[in-house]
PDB file of C-alpha atoms in Angstrom:
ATOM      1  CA  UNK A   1      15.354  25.298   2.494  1.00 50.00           C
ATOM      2  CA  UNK A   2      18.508  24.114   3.974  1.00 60.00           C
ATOM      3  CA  UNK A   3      20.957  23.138   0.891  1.00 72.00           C
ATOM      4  CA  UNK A   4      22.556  20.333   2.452  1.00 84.00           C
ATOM      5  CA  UNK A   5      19.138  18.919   3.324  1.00 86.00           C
ATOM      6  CA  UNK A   6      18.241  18.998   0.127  1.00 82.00           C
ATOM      7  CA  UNK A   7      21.481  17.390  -1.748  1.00 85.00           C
ATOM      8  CA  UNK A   8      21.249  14.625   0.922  1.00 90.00           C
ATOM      9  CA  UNK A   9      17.744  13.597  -0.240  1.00 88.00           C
ATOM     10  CA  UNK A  10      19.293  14.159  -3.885  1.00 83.00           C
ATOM     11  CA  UNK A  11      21.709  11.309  -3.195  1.00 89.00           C
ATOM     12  CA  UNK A  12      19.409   8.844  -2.131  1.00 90.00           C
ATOM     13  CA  UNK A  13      16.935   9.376  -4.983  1.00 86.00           C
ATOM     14  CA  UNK A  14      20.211   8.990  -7.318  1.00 85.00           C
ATOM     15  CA  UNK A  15      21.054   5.787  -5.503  1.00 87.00           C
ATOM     16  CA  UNK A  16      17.287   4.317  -5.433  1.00 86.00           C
ATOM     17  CA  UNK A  17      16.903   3.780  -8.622  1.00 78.00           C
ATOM     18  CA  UNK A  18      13.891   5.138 -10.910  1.00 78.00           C
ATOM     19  CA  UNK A  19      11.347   3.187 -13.588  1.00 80.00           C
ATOM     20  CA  UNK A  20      12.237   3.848 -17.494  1.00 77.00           C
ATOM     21  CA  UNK A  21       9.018   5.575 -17.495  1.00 77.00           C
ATOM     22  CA  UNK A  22       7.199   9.156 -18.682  1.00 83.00           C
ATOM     23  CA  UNK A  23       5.547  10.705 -15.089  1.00 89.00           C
ATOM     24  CA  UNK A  24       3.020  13.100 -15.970  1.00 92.00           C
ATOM     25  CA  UNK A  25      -0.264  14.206 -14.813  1.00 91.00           C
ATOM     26  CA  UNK A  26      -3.450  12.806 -16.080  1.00 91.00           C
ATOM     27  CA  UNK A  27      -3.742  16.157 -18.030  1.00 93.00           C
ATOM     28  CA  UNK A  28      -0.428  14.825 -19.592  1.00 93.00           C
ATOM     29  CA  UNK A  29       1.850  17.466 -17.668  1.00 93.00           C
ATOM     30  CA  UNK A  30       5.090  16.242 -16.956  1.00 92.00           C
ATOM     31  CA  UNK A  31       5.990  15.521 -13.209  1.00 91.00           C
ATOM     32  CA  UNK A  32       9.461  16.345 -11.383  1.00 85.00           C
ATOM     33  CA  UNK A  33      10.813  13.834  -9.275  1.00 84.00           C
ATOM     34  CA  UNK A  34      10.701  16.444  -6.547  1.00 85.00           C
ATOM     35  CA  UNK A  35       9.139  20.027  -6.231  1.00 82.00           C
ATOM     36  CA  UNK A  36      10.645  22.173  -3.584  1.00 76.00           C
ATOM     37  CA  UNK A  37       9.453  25.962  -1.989  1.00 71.00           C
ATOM     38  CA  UNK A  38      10.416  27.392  -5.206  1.00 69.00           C
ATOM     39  CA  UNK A  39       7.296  25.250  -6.515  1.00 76.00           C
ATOM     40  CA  UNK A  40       4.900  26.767  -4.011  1.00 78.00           C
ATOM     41  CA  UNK A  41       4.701  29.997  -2.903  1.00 80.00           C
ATOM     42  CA  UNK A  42       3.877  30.992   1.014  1.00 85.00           C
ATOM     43  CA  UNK A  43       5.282  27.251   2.257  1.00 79.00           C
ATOM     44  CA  UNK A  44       7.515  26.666   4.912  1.00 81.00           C
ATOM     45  CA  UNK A  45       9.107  23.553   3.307  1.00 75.00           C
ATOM     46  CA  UNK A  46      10.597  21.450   5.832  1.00 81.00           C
ATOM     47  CA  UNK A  47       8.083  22.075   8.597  1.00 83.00           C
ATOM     48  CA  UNK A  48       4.970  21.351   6.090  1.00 82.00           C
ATOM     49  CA  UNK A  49       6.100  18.739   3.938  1.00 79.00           C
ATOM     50  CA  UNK A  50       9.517  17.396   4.313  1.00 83.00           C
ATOM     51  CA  UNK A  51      11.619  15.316   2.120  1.00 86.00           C
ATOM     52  CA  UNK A  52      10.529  12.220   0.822  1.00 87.00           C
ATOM     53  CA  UNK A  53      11.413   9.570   2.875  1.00 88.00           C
ATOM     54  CA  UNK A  54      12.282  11.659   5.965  1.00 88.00           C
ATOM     55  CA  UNK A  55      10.251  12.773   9.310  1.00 84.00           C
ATOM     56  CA  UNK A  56       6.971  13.722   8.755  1.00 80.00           C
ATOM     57  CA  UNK A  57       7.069  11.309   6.051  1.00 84.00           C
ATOM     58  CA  UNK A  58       4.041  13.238   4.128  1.00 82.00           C
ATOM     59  CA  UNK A  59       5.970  12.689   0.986  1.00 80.00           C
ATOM     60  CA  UNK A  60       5.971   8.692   1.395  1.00 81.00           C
ATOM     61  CA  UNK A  61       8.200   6.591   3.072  1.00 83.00           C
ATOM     62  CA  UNK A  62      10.648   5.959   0.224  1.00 83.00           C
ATOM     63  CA  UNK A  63      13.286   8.351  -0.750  1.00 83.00           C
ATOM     64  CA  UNK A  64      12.132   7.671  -4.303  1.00 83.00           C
ATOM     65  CA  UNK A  65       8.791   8.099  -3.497  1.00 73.00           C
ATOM     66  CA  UNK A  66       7.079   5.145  -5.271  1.00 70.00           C
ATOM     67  CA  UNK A  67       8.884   5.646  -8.833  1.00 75.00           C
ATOM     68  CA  UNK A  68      11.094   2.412  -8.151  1.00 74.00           C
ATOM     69  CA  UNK A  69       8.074   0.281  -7.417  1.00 69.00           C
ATOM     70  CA  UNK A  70       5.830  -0.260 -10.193  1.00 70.00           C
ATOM     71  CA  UNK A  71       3.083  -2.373  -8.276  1.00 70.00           C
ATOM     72  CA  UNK A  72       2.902  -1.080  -5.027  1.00 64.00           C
ATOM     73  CA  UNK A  73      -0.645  -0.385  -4.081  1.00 68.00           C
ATOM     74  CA  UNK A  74      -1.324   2.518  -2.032  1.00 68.00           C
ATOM     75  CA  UNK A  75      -5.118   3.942  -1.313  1.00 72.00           C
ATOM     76  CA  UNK A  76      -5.438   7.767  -1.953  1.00 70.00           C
ATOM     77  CA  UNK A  77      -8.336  10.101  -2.034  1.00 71.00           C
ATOM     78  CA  UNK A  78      -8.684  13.702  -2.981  1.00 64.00           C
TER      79      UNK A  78
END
């Protein structure tokens, strides 16, 4: 993971802005704002999932992710 890459997305989650809120699992296991390779073993990072709000954009659109918006409605499945 390129360090630079990663402190540039860590900027613009600082600047976005994130709900007083507890993010956890529905198991109750607490969430990161981010997990990164070191979360997932055998993963090239960038080319398979990217940085929230940056190209591919499979982490969302938002460089917060959705933690800023409290109603936004998104369909899901899995």
């Amino acid at each position: 993971m390129a360090d630079s890459e990663f402190e540039r997305w860590r900027e613009h989650y600082r600047g976005a802005g994130e709900r007083d809120a507890d993010f956890e699992t529905l198991s109750g296991e607490p969430l990161d704002p981010l997990y990164t390779p070191e979360s997932v073993k055998n993963l090239d990072y960038e080319r398979d999932l990217g940085y929230p709000g940056h190209y591919p954009m499979t982490r969302g659109v938002y460089h917060s992710m959705y933690r800023g918006r409290l109603w936004t409605m998104r369909q899901f499945a899995g």
